[in-house]
Coordinates of C-alpha atoms and ligand atoms in Angstrom, one line a residue:
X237 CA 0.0 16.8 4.8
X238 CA -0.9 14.5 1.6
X239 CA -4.4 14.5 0.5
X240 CA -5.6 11.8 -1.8
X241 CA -7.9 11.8 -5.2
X242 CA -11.7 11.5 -3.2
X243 CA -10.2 14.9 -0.7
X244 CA -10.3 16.8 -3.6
X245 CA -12.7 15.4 -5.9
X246 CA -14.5 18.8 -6.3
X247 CA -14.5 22.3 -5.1
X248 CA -16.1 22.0 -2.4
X249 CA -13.6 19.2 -1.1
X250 CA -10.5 21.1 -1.7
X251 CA -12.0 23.4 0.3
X252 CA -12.5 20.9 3.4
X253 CA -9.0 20.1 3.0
X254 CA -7.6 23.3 2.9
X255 CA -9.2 23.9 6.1
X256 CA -7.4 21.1 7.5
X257 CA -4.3 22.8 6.1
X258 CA -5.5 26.2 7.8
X259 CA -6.1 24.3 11.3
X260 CA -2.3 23.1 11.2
X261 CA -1.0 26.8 10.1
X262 CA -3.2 27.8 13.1
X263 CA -1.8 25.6 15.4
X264 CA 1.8 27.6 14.3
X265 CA 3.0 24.4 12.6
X266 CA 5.2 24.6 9.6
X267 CA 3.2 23.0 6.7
X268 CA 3.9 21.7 3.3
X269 CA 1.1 19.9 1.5
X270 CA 1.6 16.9 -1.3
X271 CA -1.5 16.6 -3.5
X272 CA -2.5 14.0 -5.7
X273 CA -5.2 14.7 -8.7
X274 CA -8.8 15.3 -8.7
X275 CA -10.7 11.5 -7.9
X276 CA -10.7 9.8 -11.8
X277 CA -8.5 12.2 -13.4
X278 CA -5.3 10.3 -13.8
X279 CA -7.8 7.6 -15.4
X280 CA -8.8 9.6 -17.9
X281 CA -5.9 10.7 -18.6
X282 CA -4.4 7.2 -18.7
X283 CA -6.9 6.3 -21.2
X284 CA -6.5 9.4 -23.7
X285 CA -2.8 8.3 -24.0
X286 CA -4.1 4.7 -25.1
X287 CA -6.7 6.5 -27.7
X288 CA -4.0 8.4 -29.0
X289 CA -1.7 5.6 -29.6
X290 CA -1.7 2.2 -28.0
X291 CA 2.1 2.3 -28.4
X292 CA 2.5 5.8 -27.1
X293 CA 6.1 7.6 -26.2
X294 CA 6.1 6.6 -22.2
X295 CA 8.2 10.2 -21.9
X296 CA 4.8 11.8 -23.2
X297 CA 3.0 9.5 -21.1
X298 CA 4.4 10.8 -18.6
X299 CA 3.9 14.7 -19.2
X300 CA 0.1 14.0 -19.9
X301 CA -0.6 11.5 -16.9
X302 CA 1.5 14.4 -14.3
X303 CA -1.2 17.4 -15.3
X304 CA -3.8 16.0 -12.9
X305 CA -1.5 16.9 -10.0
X306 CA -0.7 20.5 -11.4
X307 CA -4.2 21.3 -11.5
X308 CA -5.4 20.2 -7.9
X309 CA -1.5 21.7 -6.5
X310 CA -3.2 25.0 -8.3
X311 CA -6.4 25.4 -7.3
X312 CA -5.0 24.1 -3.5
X313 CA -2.8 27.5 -3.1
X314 CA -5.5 29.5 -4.9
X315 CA -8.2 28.4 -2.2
X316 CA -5.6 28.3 0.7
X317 CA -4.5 32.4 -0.3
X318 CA -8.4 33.2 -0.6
X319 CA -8.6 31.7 3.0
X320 CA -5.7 34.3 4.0
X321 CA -3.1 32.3 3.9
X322 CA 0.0 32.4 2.1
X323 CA 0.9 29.9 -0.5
X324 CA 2.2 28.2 -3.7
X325 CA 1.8 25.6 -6.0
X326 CA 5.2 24.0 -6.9
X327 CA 5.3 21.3 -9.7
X328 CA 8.0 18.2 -9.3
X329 CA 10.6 19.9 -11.6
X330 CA 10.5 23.0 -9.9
X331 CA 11.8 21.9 -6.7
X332 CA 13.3 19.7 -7.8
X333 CA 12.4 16.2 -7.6
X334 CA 14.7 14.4 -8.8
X335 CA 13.9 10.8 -10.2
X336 CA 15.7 7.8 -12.1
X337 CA 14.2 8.0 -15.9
X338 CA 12.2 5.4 -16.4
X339 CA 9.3 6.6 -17.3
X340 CA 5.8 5.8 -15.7
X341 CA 8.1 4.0 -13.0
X342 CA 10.4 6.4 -11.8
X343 CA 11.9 6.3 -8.5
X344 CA 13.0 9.6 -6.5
X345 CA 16.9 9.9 -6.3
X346 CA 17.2 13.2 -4.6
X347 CA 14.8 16.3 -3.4
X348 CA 16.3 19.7 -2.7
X349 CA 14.8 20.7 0.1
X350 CA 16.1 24.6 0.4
X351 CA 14.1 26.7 -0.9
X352 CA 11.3 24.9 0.3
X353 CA 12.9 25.0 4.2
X354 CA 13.2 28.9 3.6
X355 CA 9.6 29.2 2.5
X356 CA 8.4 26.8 5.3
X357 CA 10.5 29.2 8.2
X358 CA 8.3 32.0 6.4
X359 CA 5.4 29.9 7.5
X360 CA 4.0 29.9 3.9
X361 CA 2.6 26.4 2.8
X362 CA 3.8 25.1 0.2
X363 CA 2.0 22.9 -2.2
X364 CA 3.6 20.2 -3.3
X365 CA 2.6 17.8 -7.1
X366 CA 2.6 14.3 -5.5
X367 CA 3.2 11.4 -8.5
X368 CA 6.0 13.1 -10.4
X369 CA 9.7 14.5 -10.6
X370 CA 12.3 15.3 -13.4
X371 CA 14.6 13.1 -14.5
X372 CA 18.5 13.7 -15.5
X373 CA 17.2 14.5 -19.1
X374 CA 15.1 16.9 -18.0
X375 CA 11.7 15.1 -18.4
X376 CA 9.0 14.9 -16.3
X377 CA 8.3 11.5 -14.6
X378 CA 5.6 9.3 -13.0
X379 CA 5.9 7.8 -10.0
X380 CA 3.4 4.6 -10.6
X381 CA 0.2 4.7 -9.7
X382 CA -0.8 5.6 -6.4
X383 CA 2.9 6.8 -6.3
X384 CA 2.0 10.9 -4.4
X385 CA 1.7 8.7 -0.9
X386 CA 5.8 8.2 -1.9
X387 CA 6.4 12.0 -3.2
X388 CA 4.4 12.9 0.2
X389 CA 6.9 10.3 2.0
X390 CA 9.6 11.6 0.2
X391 CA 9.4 15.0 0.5
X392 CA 8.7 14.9 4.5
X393 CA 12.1 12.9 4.8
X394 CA 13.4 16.2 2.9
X395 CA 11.9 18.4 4.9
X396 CA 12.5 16.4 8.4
X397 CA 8.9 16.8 9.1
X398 CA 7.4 16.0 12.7
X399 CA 5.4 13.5 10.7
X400 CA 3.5 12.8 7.4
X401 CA -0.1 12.8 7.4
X402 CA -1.8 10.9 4.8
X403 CA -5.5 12.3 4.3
X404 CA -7.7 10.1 2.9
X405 CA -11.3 9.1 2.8
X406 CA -10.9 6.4 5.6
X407 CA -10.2 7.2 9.2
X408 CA -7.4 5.1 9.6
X409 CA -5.8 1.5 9.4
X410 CA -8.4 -1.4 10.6
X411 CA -8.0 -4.9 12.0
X412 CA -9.3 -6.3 8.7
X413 CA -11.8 -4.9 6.2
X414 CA -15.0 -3.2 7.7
X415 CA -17.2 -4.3 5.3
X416 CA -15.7 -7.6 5.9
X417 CA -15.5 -7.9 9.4
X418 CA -18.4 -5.2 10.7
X419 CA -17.0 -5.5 13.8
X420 CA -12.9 -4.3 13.2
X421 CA -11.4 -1.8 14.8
X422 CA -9.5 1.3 13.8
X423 CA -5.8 1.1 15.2
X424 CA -4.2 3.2 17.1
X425 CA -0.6 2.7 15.9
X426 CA 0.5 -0.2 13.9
X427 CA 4.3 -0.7 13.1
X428 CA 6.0 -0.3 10.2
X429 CA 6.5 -3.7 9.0
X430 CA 2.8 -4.9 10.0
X431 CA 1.6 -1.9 7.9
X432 CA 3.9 -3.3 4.8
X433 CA 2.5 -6.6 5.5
X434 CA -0.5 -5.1 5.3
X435 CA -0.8 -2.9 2.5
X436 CA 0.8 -5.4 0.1
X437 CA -1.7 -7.9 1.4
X438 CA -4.5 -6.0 0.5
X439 CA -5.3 -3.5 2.5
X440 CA -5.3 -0.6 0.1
X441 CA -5.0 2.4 2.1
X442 CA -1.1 3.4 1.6
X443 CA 1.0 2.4 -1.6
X444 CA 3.5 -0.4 -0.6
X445 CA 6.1 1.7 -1.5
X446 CA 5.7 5.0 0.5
X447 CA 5.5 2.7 3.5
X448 CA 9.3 1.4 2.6
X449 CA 10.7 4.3 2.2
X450 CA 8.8 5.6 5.6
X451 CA 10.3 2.7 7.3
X452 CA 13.6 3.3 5.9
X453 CA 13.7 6.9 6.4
X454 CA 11.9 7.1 9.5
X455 CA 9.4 8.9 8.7
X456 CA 6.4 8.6 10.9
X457 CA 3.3 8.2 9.4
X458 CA -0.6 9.0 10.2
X459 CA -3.5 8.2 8.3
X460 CA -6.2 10.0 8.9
X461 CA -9.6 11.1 7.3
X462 CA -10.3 14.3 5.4
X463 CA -13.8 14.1 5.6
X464 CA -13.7 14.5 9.1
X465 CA -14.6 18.0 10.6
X466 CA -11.2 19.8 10.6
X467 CA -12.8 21.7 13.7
X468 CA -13.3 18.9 15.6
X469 CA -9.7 17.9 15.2
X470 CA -7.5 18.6 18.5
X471 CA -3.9 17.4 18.2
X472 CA -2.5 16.4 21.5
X473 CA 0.9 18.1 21.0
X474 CA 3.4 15.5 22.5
X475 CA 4.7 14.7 19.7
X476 CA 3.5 11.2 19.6
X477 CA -0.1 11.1 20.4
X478 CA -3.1 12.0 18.9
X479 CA -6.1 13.5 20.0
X480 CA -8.5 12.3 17.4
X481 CA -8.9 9.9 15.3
X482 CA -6.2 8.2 12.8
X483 CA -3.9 5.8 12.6
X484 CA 0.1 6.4 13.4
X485 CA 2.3 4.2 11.5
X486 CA 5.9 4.4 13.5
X487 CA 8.7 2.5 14.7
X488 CA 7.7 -0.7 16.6
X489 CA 9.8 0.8 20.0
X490 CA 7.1 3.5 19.9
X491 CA 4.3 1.1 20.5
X492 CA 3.8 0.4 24.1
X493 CA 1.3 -2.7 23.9
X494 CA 2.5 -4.9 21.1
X495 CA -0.9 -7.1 20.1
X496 CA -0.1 -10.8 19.4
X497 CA -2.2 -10.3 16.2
X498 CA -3.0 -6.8 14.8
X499 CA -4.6 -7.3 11.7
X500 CA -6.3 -10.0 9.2
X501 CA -6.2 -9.8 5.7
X502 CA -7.8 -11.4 2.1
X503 CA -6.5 -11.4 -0.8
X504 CA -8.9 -13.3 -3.3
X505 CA -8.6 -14.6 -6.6
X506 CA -5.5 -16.7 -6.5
X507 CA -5.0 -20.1 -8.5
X508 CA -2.8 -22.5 -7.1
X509 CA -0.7 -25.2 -9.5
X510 CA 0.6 -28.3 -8.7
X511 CA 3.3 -30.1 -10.9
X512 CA 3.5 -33.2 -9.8
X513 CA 6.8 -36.1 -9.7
X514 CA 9.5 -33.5 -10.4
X515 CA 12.7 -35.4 -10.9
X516 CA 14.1 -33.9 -7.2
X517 CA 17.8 -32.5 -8.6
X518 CA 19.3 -28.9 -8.4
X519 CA 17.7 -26.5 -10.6
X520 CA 14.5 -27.7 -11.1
X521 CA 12.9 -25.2 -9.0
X522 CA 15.5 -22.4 -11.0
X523 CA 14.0 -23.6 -14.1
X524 CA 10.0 -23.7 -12.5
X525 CA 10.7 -20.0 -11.8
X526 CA 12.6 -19.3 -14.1
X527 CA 10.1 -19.7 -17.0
X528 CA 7.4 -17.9 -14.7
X529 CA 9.9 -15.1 -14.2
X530 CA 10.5 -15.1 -18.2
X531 CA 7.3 -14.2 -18.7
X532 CA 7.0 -11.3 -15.7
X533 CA 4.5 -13.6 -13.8
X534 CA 4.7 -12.3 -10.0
X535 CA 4.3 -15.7 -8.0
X536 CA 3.2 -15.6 -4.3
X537 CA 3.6 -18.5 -2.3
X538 CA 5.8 -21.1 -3.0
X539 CA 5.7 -24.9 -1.4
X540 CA 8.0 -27.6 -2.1
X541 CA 7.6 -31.0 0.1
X542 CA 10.5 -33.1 1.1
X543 CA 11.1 -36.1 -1.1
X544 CA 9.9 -39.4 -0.1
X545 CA 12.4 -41.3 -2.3
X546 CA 14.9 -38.7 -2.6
X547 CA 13.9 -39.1 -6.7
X548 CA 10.4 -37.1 -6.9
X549 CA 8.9 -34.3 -5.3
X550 CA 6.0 -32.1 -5.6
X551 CA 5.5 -28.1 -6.1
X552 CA 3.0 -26.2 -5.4
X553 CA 2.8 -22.6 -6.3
X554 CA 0.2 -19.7 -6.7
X555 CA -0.3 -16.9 -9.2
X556 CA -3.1 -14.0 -9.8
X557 CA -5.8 -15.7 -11.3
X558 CA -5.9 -13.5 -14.2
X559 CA -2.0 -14.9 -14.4
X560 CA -3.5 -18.5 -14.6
X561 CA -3.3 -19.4 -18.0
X562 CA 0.1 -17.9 -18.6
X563 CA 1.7 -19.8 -15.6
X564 CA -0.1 -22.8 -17.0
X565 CA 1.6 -22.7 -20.4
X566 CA 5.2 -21.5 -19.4
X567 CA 5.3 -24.4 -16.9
X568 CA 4.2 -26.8 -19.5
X569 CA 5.2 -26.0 -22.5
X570 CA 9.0 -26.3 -20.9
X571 CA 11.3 -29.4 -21.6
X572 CA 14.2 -27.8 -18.9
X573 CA 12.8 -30.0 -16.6
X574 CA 10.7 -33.3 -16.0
X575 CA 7.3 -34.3 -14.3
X576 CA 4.7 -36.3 -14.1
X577 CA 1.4 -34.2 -14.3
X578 CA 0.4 -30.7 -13.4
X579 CA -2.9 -29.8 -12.4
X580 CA -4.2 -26.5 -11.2
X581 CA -7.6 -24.7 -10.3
X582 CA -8.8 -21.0 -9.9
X583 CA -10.3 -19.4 -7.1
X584 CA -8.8 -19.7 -3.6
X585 CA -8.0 -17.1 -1.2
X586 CA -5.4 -16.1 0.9
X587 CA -6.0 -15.2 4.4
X588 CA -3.2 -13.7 6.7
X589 CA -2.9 -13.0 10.4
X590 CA -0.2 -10.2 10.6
X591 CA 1.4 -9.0 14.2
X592 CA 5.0 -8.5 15.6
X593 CA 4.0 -10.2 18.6
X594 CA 4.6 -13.7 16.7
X595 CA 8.0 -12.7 16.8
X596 CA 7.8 -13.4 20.7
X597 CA 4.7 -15.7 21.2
X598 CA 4.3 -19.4 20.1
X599 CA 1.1 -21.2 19.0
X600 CA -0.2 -18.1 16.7
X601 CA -0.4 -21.0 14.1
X602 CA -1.9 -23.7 15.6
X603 CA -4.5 -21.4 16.8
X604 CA -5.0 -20.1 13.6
X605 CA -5.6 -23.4 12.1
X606 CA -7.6 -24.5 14.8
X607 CA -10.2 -21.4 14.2
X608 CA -10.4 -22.4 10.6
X609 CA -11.0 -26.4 11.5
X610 CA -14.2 -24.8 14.2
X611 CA -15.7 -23.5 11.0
X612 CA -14.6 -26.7 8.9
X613 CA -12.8 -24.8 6.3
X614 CA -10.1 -26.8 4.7
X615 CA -6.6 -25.4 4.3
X616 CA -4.8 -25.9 0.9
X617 CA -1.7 -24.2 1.8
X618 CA 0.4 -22.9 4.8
X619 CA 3.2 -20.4 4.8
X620 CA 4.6 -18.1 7.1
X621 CA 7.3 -14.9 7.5
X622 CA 8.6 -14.0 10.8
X623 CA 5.2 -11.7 11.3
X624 CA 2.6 -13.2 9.4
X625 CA 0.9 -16.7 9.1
X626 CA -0.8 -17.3 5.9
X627 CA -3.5 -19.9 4.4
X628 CA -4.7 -20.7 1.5
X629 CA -8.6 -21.5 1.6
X630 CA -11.8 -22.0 -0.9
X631 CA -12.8 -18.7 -1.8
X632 CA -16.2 -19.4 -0.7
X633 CA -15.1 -19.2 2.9
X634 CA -12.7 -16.6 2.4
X635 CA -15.4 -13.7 4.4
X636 CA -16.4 -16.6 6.9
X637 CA -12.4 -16.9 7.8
X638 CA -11.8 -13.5 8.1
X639 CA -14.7 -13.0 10.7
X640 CA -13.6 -15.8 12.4
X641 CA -10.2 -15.4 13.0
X642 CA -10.9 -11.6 13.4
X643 CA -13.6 -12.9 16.5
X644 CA -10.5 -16.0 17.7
X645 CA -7.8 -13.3 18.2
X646 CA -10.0 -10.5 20.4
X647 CA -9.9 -8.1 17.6
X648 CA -14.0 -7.2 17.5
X649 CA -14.8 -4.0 18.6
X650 CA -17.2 -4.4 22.0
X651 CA -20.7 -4.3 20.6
X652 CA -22.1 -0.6 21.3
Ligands
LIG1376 N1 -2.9 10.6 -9.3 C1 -2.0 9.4 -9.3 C2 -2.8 8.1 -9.5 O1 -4.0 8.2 -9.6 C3 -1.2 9.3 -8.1 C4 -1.9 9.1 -6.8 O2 -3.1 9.3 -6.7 O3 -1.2 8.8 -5.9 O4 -2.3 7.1 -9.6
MG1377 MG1 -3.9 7.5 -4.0

């Protein structure tokens, strides 16, 4: 069980959540609990490391930024023994979690798992730091931000847990944003690689990498709410189902009804730049990227027409559009390869459908495209992936295209 920075953003919430933990004791299930730090702590602490020096040691980064998780792992097992239970707070180094050493990035290499698989046959809970581990110096590490969903992840792989929960202040992963599309739906179970779609398309409710390593591990995963009334909670006990609700993220085989489209998402603020005439020869586009790489500017999609001469050709390409200016100048300012003009503009916004089904069933596309024509919204850009169809739009219609295509595909929830 992982619980998030809003489950424990005061007393009284670390309370609600350990009776979540005590209903799963209760229930005679083996428990160990990753935490994450107290709602803005890891903030502040991010920015006293800046005061102190703009320039600062990442190692000591790293041993500041990790006390936020010490503190809530802490005052979990003091509230859980209070509640009768027994428990302990165990820090990354302690178990150990072992990590690679680069600091404020570190990636888990191993997790000894023994002494916690004695403790857990004791039935005591063990409370786990999410976000950090030790490295092969002997320093503590950070995970990234958001990295505890991965410790949680990583430590139920570990463990060979049943499952991971991920408690968080949303009940679960919807068919777009709700306070986009009023009328989405909470999913039952979504697979894997929609859910990776997903989160790195926006939808912020599990760090893109814990759902990797998840899918990779085979770990299933549930998102579920905290705030929810652990009482009211009944777990249906076949292993796969659940009573109440939350969202389980699993292997596709385990989902009966595969939906053509599960989900549609928005990612705003992206620019799009065009260079125009590129001489059409091997290793223009290596050199396009290239630069961009050079200057660690993440692009997202890519589009290259076909020559009509066989001489010139045009590419298109997007960035962040707090990357804008950048991209601009390390495409221009570059002799390694020749155009004609580039042009580019802010403010455009990607809209996906995502679903395994388009694996299997043709015309996703087309009726995509003809949703967005109903509503006369242009489309700039196309691309796709095996799973996903994506468009670039104006940004003013980006909410008008989610709704839409949310409505086109039979995702609205029926209208109480
Ligand atoms: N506390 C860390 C952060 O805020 C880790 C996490 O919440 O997952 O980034
Ligand atoms: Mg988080």
């Amino acid at each position: 069980m992982k619980f998030g920075g809003t489950s424990l953003a005061d007393m009284e919430r670390i309370r609600h959540s350990a009776r979540h933990i005590r209903r799963e004791v209760d229930e005679g299930n083996q428990v160990a609990v990753v935490v994450s730090a107290m709602a803005g702590t890891t903030n502040q602490l991010v920015k006293w490391c800046q005061e102190a020096s703009p320039l600062h040691d990442a190692r000591e980064y790293d041993a500041v930024v990790s006390t936020g998780e010490q503190v809530s792992a802490g005052l979990m097992a003091i509230v859980l023994q209070d509640m009768g239970i027994t428990a302990r707070s165990f820090c990354g180094w302690q178990i150990p979690i072992r990590t690679s050493d680069i600091h404020g990035a570190a990636r888990i290499q191993d997790i000894r798992a023994d002494d916690l698989d004695e403790r857990l046959g004791d039935n005591q809970v063990c409370v786990v730091t999410g976000f950090q581990g030790i490295s092969s110096q002997g320093r503590i590490t950070t995970l990234g931000r958001g990295g505890s969903d991965t410790s949680a992840v990583a430590l139920a792989a570990a463990v060979k847990a049943d499952r991971c929960d991920i408690y968080t202040d949303v009940d679960g992963v919807y068919t777009a944003d709700p306070r986009i599309a009023p009328r989405a739906q909470r999913l039952e179970r979504i697979s894997f690689e929609e859910m990776l779609e997903m989160a790195s398309l926006g939808a912020k409710v599990l760090q893109t990498r814990s759902v990797e390593l998840a899918m990779a591990q085979g770990v299933r995963l549930a998102v579920r709410s905290s705030f929810a009334d652990p009482d009211a909670f009944q777990d249906v006990r076949d292993g796969t189902n659940f009573g109440v609700p939350g969202t389980l993220v699993c292997d596709e085989d385990e989902i009966v009804e595969k939906q053509i489209v599960s989900g549609v998402t928005l990612v705003k603020s992206e620019a799009k730049i065009t260079i125009r005439s590129v001489k059409d020869r091997p290793g223009v586009a290596a050199a396009i990227f290239g630069a961009l790489a050079d200057e660690q500017i993440v692009v997202d999609m890519i589009v290259q027409n076909i020559s009509d001469d066989g001489r010139q050709t045009d590419i298109t390409f997007t960035v962040p559009d707090s990357e804008y200016d950048r991209a601009m100048a390390a495409v221009s300012n570059n002799d390694s390869f020749e155009y004609e003009t580039i042009t580019g503009a802010k403010g455009s916004a990607k809209i996906s459908v995502i679903g395994v089904g388009m694996r299997s069933h043709a015309g996703v596309a087309s009726s995509m495209f003809k949703a967005l024509s109903e509503k006369g919204i242009n489309i700039q850009l196309i691309t796709t992936s095996e799973i996903k169809t994506s468009v670039l739009i104006e940004e003013e219609y980006a909410e008008l295209a989610v709704r839409a295509l949310h409505t086109y595909y039979g995702l609205d929830r029926e209208e109480e």
